mmCIF file of C-alpha atoms in Angstrom:
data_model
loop_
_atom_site.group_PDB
_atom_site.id
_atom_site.type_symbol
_atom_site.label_atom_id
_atom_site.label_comp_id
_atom_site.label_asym_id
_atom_site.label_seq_id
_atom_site.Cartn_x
_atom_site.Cartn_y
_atom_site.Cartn_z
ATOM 1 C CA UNK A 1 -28.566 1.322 -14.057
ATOM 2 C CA UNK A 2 -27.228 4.684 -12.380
ATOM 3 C CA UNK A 3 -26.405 4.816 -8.627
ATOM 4 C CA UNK A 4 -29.108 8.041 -8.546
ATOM 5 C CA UNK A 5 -31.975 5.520 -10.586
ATOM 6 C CA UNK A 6 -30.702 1.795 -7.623
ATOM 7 C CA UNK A 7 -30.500 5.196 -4.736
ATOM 8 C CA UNK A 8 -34.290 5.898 -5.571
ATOM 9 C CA UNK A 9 -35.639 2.684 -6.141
ATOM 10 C CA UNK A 10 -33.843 1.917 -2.930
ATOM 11 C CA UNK A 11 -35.624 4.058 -1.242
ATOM 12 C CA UNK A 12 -39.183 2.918 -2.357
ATOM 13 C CA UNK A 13 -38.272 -0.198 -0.705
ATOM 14 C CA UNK A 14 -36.852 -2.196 -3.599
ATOM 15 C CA UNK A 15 -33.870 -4.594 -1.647
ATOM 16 C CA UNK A 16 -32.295 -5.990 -5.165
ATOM 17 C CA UNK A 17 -31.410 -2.480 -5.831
ATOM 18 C CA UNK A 18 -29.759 -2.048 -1.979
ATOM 19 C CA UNK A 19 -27.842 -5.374 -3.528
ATOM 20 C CA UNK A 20 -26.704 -3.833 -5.864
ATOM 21 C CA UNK A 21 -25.249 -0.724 -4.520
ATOM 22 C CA UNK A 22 -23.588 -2.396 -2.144
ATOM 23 C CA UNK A 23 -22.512 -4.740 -4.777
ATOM 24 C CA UNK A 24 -20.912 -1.845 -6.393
ATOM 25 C CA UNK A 25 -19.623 0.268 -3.535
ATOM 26 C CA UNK A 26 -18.778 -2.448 -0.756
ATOM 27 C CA UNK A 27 -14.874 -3.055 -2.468
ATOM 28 C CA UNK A 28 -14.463 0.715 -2.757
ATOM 29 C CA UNK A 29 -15.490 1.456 1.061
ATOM 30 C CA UNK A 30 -13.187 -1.508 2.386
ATOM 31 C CA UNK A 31 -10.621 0.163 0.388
ATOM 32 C CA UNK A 32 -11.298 3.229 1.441
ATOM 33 C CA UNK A 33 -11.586 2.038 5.086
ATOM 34 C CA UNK A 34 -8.366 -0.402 4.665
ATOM 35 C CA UNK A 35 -6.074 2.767 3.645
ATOM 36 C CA UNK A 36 -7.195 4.346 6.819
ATOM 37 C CA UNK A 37 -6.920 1.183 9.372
ATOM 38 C CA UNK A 38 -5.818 -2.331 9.048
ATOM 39 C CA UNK A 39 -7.667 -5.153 7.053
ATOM 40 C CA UNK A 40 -9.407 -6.892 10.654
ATOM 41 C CA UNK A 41 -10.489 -3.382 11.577
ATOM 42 C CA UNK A 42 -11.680 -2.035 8.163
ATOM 43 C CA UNK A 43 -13.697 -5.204 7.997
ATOM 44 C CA UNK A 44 -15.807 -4.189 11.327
ATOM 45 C CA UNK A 45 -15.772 -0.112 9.976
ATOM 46 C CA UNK A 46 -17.047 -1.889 6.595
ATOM 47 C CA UNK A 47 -19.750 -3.486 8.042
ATOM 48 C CA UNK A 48 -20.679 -0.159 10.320
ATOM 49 C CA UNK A 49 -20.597 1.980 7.186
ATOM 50 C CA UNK A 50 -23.261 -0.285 5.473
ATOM 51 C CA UNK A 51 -25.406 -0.649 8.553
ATOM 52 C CA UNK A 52 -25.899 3.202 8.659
ATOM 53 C CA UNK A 53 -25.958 3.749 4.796
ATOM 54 C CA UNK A 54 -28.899 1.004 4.840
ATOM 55 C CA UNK A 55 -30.162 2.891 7.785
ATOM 56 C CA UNK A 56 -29.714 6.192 6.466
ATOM 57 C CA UNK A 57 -30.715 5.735 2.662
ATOM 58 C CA UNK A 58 -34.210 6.704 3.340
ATOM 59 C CA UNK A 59 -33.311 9.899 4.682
ATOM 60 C CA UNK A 60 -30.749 10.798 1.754
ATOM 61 C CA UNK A 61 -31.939 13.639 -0.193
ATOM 62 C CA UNK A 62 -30.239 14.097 -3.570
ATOM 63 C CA UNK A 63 -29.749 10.733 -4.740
ATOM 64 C CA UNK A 64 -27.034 12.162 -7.055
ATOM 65 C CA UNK A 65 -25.076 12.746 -4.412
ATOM 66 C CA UNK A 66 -24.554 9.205 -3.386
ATOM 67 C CA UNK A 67 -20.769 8.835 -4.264
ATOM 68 C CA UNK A 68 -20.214 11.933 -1.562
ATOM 69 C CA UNK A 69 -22.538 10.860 0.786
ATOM 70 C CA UNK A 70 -21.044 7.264 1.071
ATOM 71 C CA UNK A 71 -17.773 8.433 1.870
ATOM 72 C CA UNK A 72 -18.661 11.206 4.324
ATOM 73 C CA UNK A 73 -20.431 8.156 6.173
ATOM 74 C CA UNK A 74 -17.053 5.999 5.399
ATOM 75 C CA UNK A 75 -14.997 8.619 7.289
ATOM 76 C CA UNK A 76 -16.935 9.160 9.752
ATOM 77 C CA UNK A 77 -17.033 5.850 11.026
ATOM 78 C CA UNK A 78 -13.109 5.411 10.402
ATOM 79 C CA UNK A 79 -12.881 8.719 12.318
ATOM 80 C CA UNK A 80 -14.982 7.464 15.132
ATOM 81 C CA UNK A 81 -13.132 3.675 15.429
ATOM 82 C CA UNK A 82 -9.785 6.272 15.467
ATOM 83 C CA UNK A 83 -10.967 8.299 17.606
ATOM 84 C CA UNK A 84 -12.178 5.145 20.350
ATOM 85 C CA UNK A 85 -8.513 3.727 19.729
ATOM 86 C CA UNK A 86 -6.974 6.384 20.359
ATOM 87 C CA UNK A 87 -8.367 7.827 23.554
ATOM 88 C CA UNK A 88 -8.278 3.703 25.001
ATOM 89 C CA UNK A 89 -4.483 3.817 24.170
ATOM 90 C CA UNK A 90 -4.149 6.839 25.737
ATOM 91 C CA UNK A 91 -5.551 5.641 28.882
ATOM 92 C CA UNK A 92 -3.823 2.385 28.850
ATOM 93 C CA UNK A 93 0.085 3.868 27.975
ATOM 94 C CA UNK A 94 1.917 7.226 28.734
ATOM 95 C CA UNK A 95 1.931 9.161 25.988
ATOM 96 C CA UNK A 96 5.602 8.989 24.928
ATOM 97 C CA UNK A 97 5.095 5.516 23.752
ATOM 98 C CA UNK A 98 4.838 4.018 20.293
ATOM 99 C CA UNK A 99 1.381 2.835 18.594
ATOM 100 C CA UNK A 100 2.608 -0.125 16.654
ATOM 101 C CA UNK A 101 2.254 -0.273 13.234
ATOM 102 C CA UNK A 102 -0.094 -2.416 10.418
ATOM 103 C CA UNK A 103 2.347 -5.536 9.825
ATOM 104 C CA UNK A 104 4.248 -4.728 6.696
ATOM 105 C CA UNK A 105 2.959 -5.677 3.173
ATOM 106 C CA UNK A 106 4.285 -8.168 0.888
ATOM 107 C CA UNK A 107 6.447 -5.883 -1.677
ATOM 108 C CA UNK A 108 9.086 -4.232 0.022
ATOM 109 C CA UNK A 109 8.064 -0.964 -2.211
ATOM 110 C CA UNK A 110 4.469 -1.263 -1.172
ATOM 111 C CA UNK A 111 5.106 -1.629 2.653
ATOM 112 C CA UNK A 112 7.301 1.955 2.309
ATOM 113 C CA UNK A 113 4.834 3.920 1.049
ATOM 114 C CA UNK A 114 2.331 1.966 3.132
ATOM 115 C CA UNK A 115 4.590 2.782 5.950
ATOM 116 C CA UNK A 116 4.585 6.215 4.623
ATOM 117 C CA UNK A 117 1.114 6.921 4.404
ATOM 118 C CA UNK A 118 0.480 5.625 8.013
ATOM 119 C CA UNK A 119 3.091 7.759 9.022
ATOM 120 C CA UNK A 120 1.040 10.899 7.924
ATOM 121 C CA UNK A 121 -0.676 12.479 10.193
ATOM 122 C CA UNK A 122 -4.609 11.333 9.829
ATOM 123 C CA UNK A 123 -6.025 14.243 8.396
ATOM 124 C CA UNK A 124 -3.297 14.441 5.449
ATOM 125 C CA UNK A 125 -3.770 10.769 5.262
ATOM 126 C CA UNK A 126 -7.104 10.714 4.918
ATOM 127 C CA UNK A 127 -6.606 13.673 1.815
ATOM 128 C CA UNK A 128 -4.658 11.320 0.408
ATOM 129 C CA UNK A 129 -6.433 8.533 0.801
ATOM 130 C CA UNK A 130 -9.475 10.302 -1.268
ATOM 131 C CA UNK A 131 -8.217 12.623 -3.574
ATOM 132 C CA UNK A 132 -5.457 9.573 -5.049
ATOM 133 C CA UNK A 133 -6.741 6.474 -3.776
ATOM 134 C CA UNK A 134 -10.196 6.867 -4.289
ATOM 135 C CA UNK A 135 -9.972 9.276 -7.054
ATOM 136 C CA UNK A 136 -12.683 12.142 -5.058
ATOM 137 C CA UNK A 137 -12.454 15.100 -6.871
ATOM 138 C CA UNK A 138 -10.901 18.599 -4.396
ATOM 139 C CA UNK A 139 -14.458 19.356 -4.033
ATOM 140 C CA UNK A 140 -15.616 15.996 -3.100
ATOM 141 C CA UNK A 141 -13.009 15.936 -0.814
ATOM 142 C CA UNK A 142 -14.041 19.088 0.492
ATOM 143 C CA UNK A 143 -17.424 18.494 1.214
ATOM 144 C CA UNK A 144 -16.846 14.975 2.780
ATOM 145 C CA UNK A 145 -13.970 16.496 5.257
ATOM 146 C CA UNK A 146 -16.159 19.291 5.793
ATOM 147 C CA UNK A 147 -13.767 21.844 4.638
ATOM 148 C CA UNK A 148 -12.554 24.415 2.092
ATOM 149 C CA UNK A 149 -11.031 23.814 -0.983
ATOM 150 C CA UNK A 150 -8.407 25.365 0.009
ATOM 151 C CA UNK A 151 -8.124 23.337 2.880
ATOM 152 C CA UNK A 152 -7.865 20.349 0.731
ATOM 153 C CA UNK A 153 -5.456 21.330 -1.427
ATOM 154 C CA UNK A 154 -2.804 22.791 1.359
ATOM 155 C CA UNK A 155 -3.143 19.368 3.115
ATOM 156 C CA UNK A 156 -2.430 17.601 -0.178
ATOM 157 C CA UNK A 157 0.576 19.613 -0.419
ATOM 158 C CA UNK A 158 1.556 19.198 2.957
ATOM 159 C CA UNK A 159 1.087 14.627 2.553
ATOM 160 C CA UNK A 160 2.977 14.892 -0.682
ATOM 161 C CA UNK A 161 5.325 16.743 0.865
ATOM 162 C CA UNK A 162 5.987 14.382 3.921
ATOM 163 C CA UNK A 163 5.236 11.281 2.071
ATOM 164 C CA UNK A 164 8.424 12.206 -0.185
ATOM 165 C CA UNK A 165 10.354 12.617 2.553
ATOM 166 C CA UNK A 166 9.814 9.632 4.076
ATOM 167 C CA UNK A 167 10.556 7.555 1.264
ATOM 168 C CA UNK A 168 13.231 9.578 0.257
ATOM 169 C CA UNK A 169 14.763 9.137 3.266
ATOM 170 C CA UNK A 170 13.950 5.307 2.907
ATOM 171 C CA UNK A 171 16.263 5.565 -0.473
ATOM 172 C CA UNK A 172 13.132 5.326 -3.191
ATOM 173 C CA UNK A 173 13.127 7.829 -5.451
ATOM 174 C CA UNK A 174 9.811 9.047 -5.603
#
């Protein structure tokens, strides 16, 4: 069965078909939410992004626009645990000081460009994270960041462009 045919029967009330889609989507949006924050946080995002796609389902009008719709939610909510983070980190340390970073991954190659990517800044980051990671077409991309094509693709530039750097300057070759 489609996501459009579990969205609509969803929405006439039909829970095994809520099951499912979460079955199918809840890896994708932990992903999704892991590439953005680390695995304790993107568990509590996870669990926010399902509470308001459950909540919100009814009120979705194009069920064929489910993949899009999902995400937008998904980044909103990493946006919004970000955005809480960063304005309590703010107030508890002058500016000037370091966040500290995810703990580094198993594979030494892994951890660089993991290291790399949360080195971005958030908004090439999160271009990344959709476009590559979580294979969104530029105009997917564009209508979950709320932005031009354009946009998009001048920010995926601009995170290829530091991402090599960083791991060049590691000594990878990317």
């Amino acid at each position: 069965m489609t996501d459009e045919l579990l969205v609509v029967n969803a929405q006439l009330g039909d829970r095994a078909a809520v099951a499912e889609l979460v079955r199918r989507w809840r890896l994708p949006v932990w992903t999704y939410a892991r590439r953005m924050l680390d695995a304790e946080r993107a568990d509590d995002v996870s669990q926010e992004i399902w509470l308001a796609v459950v909540r919100g389902l009814p009120r979705l009008r194009d069920p064929a626009r489910f993949r899009p719709w999902l995400f937008i939610i998904a980044r909103r909510s990493v946006n919004d645990r970000l955005r809480a983070e960063y304005a309590r980190a703010e107030a508890a340390r002058p500016p000037e000081e370091p966040i500290a970073d995810d703990p580094a991954e198993a594979l030494v190659e892994r951890a660089e460009v993991m290291a790399g990517l949360a080195g971005l800044p958030v908004l090439e980051r999160e271009i990344l994270v959709l476009f590559y990671l979580e294979d969104l077409t530029v105009q997917e991309c564009a209508q979950i960041c709320g932005i031009p094509a354009g946009t998009v693709k001048s920010r995926l530039s601009r995170a290829r462009r530091l991402l090599r750097a960083h791991l060049t300057e590691k000594g990878y070759r990317p």
